[in-house]
Short mmCIF file of N, CA and C in Angstrom, two decimals:
data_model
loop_
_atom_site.label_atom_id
_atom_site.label_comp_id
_atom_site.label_asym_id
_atom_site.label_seq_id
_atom_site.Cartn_x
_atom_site.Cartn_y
_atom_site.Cartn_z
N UNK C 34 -49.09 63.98 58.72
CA UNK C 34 -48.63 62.92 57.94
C UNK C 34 -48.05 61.78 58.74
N UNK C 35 -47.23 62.08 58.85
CA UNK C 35 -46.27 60.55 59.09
C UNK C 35 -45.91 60.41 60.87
N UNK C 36 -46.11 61.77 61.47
CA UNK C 36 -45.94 62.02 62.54
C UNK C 36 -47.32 61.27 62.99
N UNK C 37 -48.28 61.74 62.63
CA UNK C 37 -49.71 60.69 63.13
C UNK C 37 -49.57 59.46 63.39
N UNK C 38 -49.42 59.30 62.29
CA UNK C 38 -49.29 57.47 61.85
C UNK C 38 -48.11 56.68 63.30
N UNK C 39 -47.03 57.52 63.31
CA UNK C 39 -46.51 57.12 64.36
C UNK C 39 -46.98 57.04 65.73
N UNK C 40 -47.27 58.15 65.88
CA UNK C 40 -48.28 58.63 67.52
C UNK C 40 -48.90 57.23 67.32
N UNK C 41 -50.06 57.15 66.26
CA UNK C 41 -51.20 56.26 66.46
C UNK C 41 -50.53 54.86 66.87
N UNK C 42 -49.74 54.76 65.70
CA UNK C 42 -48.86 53.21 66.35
C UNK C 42 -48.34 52.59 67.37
N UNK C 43 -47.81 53.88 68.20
CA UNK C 43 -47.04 53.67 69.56
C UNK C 43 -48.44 53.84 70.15
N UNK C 44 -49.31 54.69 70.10
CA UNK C 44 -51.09 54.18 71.00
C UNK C 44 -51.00 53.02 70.95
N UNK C 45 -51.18 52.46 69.78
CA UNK C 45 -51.73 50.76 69.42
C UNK C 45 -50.83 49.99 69.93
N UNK C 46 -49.39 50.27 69.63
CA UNK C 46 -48.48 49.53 70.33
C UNK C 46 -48.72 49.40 72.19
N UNK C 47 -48.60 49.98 73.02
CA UNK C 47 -49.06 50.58 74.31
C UNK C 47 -49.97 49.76 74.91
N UNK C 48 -51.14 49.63 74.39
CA UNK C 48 -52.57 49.49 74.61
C UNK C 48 -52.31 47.62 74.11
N UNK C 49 -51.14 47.17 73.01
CA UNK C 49 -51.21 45.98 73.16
C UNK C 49 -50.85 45.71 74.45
N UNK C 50 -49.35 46.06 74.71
CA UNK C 50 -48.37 45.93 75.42
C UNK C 50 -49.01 45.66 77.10
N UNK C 51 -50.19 46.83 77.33
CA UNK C 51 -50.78 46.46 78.46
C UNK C 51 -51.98 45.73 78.59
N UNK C 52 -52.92 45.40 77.31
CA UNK C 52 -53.55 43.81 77.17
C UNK C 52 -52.77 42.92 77.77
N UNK C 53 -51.45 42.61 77.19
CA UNK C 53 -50.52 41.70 77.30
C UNK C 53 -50.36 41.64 78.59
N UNK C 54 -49.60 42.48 79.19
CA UNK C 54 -49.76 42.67 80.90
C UNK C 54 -50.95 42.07 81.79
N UNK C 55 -52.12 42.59 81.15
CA UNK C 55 -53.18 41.94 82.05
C UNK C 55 -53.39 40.45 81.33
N UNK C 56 -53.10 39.64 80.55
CA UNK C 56 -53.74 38.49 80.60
C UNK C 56 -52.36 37.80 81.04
N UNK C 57 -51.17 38.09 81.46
CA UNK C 57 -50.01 37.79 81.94
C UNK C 57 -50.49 37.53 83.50
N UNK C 58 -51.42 38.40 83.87
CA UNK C 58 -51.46 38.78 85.45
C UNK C 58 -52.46 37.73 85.38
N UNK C 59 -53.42 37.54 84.58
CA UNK C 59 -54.63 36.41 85.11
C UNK C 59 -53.66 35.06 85.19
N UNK C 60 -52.77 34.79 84.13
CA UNK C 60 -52.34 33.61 84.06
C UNK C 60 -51.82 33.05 85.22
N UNK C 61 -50.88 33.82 85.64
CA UNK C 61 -49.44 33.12 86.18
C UNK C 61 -49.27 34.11 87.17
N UNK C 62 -48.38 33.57 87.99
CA UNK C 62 -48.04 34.67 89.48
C UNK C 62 -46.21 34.66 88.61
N UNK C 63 -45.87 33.90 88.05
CA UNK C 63 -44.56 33.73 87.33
C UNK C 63 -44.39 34.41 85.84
N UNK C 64 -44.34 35.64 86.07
CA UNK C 64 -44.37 37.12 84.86
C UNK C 64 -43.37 36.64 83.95
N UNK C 65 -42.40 36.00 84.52
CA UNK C 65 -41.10 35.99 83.57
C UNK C 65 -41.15 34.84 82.30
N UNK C 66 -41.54 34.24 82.60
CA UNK C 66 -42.06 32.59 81.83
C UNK C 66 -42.39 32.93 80.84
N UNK C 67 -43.96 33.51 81.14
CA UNK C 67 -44.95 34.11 79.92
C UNK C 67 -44.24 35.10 79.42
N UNK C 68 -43.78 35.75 79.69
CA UNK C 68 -43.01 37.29 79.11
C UNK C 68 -41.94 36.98 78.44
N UNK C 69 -41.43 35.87 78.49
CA UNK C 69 -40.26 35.02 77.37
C UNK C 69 -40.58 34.56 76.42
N UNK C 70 -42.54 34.42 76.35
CA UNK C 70 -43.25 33.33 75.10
C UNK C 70 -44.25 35.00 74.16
N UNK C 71 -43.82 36.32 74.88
CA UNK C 71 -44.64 37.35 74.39
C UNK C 71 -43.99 37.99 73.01
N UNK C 72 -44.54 38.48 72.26
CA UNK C 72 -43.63 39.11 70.91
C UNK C 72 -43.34 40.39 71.86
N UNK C 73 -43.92 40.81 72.38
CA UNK C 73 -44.01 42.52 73.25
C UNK C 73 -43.53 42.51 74.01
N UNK C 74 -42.55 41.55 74.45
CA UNK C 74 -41.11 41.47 75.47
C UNK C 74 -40.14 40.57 74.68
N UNK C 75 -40.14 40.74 73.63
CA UNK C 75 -39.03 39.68 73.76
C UNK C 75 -37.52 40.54 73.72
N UNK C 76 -37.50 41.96 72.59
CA UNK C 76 -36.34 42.64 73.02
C UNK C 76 -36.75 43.89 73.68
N UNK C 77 -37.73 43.79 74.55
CA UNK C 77 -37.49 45.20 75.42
C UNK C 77 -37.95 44.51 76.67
N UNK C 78 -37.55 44.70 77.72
CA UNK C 78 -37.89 44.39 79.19
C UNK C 78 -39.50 45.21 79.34
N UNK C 79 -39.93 46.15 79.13
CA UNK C 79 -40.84 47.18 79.25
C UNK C 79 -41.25 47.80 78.03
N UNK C 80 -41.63 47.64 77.21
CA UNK C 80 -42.29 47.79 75.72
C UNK C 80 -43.10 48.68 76.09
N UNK C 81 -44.13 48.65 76.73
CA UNK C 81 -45.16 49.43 77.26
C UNK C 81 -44.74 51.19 77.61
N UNK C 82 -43.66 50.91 78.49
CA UNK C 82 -42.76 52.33 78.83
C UNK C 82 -42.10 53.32 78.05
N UNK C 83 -41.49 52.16 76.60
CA UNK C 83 -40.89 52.70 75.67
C UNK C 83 -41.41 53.18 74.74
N UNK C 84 -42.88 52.66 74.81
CA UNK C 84 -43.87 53.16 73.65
C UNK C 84 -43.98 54.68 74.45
N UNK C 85 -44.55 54.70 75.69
CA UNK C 85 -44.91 56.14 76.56
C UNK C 85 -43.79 56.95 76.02
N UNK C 86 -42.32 56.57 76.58
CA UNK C 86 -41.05 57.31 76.13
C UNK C 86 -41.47 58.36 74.33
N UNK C 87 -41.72 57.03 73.61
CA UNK C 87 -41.30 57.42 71.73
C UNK C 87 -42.71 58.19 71.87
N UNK C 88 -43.56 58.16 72.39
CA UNK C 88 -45.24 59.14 72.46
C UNK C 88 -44.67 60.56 72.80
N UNK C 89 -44.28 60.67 73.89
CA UNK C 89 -43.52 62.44 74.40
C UNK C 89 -42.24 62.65 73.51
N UNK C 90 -41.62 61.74 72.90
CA UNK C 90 -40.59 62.51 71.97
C UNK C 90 -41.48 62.73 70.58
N UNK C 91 -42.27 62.05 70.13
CA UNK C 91 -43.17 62.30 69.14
C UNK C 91 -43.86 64.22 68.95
N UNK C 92 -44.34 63.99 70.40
CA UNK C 92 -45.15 65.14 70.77
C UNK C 92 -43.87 66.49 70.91
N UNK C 93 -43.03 65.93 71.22
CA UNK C 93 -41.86 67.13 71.19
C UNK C 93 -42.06 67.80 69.86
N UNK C 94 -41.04 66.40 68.80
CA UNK C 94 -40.62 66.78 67.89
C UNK C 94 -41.99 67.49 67.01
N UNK C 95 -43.36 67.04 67.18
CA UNK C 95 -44.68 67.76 66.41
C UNK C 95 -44.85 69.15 66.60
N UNK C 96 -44.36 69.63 68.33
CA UNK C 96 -44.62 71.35 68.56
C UNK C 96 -43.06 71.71 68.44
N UNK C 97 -42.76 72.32 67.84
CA UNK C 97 -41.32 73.07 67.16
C UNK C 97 -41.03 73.45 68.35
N UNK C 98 -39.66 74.12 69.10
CA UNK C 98 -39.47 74.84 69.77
C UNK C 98 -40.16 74.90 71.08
N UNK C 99 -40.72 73.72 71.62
CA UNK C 99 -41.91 73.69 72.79
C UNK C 99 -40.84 73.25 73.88
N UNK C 100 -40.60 74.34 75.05
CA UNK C 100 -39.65 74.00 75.95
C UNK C 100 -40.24 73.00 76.80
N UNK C 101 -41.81 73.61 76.74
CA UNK C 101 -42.42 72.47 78.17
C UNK C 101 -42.84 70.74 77.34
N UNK C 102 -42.53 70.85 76.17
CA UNK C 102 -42.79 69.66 76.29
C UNK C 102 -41.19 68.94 76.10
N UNK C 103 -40.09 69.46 75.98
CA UNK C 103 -38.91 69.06 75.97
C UNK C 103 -38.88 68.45 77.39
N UNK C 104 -39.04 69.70 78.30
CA UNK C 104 -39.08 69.20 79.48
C UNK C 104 -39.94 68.27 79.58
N UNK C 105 -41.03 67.77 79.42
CA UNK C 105 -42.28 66.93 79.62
C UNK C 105 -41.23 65.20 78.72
N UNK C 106 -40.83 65.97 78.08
CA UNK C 106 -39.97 64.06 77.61
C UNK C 106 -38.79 63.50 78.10
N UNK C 107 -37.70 64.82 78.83
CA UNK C 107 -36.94 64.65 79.70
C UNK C 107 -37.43 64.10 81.04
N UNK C 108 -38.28 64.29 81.39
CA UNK C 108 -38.99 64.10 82.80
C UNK C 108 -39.46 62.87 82.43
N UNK C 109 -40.35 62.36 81.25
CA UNK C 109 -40.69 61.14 81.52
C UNK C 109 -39.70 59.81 80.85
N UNK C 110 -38.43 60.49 80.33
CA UNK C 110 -37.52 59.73 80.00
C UNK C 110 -36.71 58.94 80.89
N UNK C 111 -36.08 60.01 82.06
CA UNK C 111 -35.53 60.10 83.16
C UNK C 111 -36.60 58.71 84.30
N UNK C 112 -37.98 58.90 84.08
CA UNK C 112 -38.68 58.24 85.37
C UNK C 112 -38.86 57.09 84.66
N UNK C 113 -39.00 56.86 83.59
CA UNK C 113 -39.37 55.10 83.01
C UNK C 113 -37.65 54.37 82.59
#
């Protein structure tokens, strides 16, 4: 149900987030400029990361009781 719909969103979200990134990189050698005029930065520094982050807590909370993926969202919480 609703757990999908989320996963799928933070995909879609993600996959904007790093479109965005690459036509940032063709533009400008000056990231910060464009990344002030983006909807997908304007309140997160890294949108892209945080989508990855809410994807492994997603996947937690979907397998009940799953130590390795607790660990698997701690670990990628901790590195982004």
């Amino acid at each position: 149900g609703y757990m999908a719909v989320l996963f799928l969103a933070c995909n879609v979200w993600q996959f904007l987030c790093h479109k965005e990134l690459y036509r940032m990189r063709r533009q400008s050698n000056t990231h910060v400029a464009i990344a002030k005029k983006s909807i997908l930065f304007k309140w997160v520094l890294c949108p892209h990361y945080l989508a990855e982050i809410i994807l492994y807590g997603l996947l937690f909370l979907a397998a009940t009781n799953s130590r390795l993926l607790l660990l698997n969202f701690i670990f990628v919480s901790m590195n982004l």
